[in-house]
Coordinates of C-alpha atoms and ligand atoms in Angstrom, one line a residue:
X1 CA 17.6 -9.2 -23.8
X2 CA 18.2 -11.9 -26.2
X3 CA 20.4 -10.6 -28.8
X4 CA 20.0 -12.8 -31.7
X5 CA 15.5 -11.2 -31.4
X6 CA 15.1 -7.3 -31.8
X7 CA 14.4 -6.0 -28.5
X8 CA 10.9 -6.0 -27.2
X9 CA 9.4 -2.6 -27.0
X10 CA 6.5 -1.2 -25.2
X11 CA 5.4 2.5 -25.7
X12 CA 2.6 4.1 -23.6
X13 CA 0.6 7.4 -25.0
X14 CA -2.0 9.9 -23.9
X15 CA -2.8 11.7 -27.3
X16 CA -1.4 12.5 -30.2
X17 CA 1.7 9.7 -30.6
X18 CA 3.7 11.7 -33.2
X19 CA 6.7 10.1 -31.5
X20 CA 5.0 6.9 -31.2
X21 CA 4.7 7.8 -35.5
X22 CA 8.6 8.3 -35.2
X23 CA 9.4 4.9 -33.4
X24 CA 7.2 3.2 -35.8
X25 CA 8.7 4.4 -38.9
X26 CA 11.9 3.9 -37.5
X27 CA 11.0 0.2 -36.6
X28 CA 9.8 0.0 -40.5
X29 CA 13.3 1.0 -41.6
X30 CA 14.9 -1.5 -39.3
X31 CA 16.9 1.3 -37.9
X32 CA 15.1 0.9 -34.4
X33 CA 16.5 -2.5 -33.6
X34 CA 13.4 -3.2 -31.8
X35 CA 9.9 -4.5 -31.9
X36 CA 6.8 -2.7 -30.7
X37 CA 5.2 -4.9 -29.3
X38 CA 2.4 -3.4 -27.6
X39 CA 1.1 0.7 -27.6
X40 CA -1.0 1.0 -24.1
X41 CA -2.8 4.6 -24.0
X42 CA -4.2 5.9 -20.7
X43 CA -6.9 8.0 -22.9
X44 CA -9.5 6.4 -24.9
X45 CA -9.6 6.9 -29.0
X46 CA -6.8 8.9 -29.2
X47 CA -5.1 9.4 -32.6
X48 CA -2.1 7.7 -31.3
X49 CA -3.8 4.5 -30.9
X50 CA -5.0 4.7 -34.6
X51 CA -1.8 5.3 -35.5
X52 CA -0.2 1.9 -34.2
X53 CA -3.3 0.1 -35.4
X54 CA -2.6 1.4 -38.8
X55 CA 0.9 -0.2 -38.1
X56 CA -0.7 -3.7 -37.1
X57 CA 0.7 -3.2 -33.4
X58 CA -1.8 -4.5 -30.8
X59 CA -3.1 -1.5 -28.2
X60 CA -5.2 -1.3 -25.2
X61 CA -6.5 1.4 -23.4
X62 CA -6.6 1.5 -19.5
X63 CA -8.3 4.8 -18.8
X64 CA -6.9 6.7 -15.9
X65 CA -10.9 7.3 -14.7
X66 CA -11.9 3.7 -14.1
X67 CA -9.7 3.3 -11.0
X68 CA -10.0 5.1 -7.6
X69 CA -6.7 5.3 -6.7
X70 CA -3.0 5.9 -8.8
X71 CA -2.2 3.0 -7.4
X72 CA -4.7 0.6 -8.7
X73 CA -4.4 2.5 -12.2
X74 CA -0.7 2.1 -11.8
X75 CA -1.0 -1.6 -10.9
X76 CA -3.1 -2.6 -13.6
X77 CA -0.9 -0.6 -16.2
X78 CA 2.2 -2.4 -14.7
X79 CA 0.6 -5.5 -15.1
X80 CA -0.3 -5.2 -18.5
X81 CA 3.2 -4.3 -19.6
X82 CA 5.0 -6.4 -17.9
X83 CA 2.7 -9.4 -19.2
X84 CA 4.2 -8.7 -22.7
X85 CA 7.3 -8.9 -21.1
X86 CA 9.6 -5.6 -22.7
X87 CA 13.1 -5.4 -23.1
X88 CA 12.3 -1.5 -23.0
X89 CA 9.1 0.5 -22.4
X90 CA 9.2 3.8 -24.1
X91 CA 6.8 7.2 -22.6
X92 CA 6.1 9.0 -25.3
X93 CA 3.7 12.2 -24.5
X94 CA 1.8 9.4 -21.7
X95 CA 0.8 12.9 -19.0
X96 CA 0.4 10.7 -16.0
X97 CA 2.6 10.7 -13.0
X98 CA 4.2 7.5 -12.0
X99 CA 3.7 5.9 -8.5
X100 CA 7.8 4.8 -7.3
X101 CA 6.0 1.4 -7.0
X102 CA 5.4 1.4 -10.4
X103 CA 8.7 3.2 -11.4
X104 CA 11.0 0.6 -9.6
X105 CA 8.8 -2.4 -11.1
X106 CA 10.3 -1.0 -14.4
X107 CA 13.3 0.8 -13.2
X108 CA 16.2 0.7 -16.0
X109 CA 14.1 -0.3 -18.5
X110 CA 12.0 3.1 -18.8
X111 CA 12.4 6.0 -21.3
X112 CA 10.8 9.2 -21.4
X113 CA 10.9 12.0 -23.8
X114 CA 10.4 15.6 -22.3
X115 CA 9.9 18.9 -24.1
X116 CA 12.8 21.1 -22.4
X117 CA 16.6 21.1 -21.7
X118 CA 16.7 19.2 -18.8
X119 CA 17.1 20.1 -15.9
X120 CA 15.5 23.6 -16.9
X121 CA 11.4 23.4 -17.1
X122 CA 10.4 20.0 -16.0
X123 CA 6.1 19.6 -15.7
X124 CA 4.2 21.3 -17.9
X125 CA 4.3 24.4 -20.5
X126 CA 7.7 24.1 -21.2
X127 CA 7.8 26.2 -24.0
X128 CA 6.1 29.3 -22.8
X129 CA 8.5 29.0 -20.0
X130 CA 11.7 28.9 -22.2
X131 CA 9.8 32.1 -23.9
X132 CA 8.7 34.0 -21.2
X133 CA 12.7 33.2 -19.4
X134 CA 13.9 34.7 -23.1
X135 CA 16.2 31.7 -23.3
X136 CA 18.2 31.7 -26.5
X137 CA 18.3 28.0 -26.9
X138 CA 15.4 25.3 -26.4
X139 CA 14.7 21.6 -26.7
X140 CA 14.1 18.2 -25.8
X141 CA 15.4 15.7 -23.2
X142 CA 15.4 11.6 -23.2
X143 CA 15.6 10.5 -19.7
X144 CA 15.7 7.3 -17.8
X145 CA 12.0 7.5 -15.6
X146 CA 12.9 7.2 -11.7
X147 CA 11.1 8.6 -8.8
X148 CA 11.7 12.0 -9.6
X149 CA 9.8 13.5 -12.3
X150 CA 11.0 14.5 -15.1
X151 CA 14.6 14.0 -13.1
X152 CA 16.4 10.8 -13.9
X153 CA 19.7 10.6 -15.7
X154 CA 19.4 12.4 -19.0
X155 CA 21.0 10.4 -21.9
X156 CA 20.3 12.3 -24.8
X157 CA 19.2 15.8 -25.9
X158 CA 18.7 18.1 -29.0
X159 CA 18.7 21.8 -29.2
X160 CA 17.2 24.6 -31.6
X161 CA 18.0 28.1 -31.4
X162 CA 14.7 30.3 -30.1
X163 CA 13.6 32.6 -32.9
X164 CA 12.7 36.2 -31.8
X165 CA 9.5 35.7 -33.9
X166 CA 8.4 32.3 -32.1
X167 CA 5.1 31.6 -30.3
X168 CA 4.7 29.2 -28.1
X169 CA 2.9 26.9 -30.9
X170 CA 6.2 27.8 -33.3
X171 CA 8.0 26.5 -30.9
X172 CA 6.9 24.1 -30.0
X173 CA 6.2 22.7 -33.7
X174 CA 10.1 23.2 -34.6
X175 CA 11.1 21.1 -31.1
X176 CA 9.1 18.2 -31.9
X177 CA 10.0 18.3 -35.6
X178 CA 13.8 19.0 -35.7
X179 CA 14.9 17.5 -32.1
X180 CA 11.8 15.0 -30.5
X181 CA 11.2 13.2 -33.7
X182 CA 14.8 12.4 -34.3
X183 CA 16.4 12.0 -30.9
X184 CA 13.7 8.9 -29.4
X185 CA 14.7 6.7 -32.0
X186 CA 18.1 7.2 -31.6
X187 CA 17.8 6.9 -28.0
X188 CA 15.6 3.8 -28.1
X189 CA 18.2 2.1 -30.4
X190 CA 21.0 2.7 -27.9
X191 CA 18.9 0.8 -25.5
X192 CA 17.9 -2.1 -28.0
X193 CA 21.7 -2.4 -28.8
X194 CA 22.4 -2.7 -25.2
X195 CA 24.5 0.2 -25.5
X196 CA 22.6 2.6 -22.6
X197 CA 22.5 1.3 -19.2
X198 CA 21.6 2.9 -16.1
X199 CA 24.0 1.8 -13.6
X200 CA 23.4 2.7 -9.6
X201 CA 21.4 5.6 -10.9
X202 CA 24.0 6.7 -13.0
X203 CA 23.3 6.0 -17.0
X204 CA 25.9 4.7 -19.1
X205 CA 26.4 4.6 -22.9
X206 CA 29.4 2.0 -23.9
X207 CA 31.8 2.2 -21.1
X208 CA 31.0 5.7 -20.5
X209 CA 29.8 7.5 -18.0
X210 CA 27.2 10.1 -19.0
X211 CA 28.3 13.2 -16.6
X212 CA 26.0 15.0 -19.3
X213 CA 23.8 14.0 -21.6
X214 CA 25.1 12.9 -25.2
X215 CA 24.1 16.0 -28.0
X216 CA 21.7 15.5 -31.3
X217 CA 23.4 15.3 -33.8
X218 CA 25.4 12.6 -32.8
X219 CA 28.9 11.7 -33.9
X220 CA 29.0 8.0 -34.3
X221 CA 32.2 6.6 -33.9
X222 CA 31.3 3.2 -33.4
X223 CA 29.4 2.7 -36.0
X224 CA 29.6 2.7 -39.6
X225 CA 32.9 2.7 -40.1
X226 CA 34.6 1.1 -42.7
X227 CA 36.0 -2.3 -42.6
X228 CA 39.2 -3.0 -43.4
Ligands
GAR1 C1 5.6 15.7 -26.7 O1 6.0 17.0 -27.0 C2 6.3 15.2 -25.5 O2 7.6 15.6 -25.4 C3 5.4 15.7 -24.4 O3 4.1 15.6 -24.9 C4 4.1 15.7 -26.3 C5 3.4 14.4 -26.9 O4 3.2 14.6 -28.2 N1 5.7 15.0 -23.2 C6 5.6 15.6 -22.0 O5 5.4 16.8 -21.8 C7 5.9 14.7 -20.8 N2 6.1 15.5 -19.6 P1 3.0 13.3 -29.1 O6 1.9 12.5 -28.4 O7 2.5 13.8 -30.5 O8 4.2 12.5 -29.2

């Protein structure tokens, strides 16, 4: 990463991209320290796509159902990133399992954001099955991506408190407004900063090591305090 250039950020999709709409805003405020540089969707004409066009971010779509194997989908993907060259490449809501050739080609650099307390409910239909388990709390997980899914070091996550009166689509509504929206930014920052590192499988944030993930709302101690 070249420090004195905002990091290089790539961010893959499969629909909707309201976190891709969070790391653009936040990119807009200069409070992302980073540069989207490229939005890659697996699906064609999603809305997430229009949203970073509206930005002025270049896409491309590589459609899952034009290669035979997930191996020549995955190598064409990976090629495509890594000819932008990113600091940092971001999942956000991108529903296709990664091939460890892939994963390692990227390995460190990789984000993903998943809908549940990690290590509880990875895959799919997270929220029904925080409902249906009667779990009092609920929410979302940043992770690095390695070969495991949805099981590489968690750096960051947010909880709400489950509602007696929620439904799965309640649910899931308040998760991605009041912890997914707010948490990938942060997260993404931390990398851009050079702040979160994943070290021998372990990730680190400063000089610490993250035996658990760091808690939404953070408290910032390094930053923003006054000067002398
Ligand atoms: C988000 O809830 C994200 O956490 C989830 O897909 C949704 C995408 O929404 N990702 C996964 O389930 C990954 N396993 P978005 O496209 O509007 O950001």
């Amino acid at each position: 990463m070249n420090p004195s250039q905002p990091a290089r950020l790539v961010v893959l999709i499969s629909g909707t991209g309201r976190n891709l709409q969070a790391l653009i805003d936040a990119a807009e405020r200069d409070d992302l320290h980073a540069r989207i540089v490229l939005v890659i969707s697996n699906r064609p004409g999603v809305q997430g796509l229009a949203r970073a066009e509206a930005a002025g971010i270049a896409t491309q779509t590589i459609d899952h159902r034009d290669y035979p194997t997930r191996e020549a989908f995955d190598q064409v993907l990976g090629d495509a990133i890594a000819a932008v060259e990113p600091d940092i490449v971001a999942l956000a809501g991108f529903m296709r399992i990664l091939t460890a050739e892939f994963i390692r080609r990227f390995e460190g650099r990789m984000l993903n954001i998943h809908p549940s307390l990690l290590p509880k409910y990875r895959g799919l239909q997270t929220h029904r099955r925080a409902l249906e388990a009667a779990d009092h709390w609920h929410g979302a997980s940043i992770h690095f991506v390695t070969e495991e899914l949805d099981g590489g070091p968690v750096v960051l996550q947010g909880r709400i408190a489950v509602e007696p009166t929620d439904t799965e689509e309640t649910l899931a509504r308040r998760v991605m407004e009041n912890v997914e929206l707010q948490i990938y930014p942060a997260a993404v920052r931390w990398m851009a900063d050079g702040r979160l590192r994943l070290r021998d499988h372990v990730a680190w944030l400063d000089d610490t090591q993250l035996q658990t993930p760091a808690l939404w709302p953070l408290e910032e101690s390094t930053e923003d305090s006054p000067t002398p």
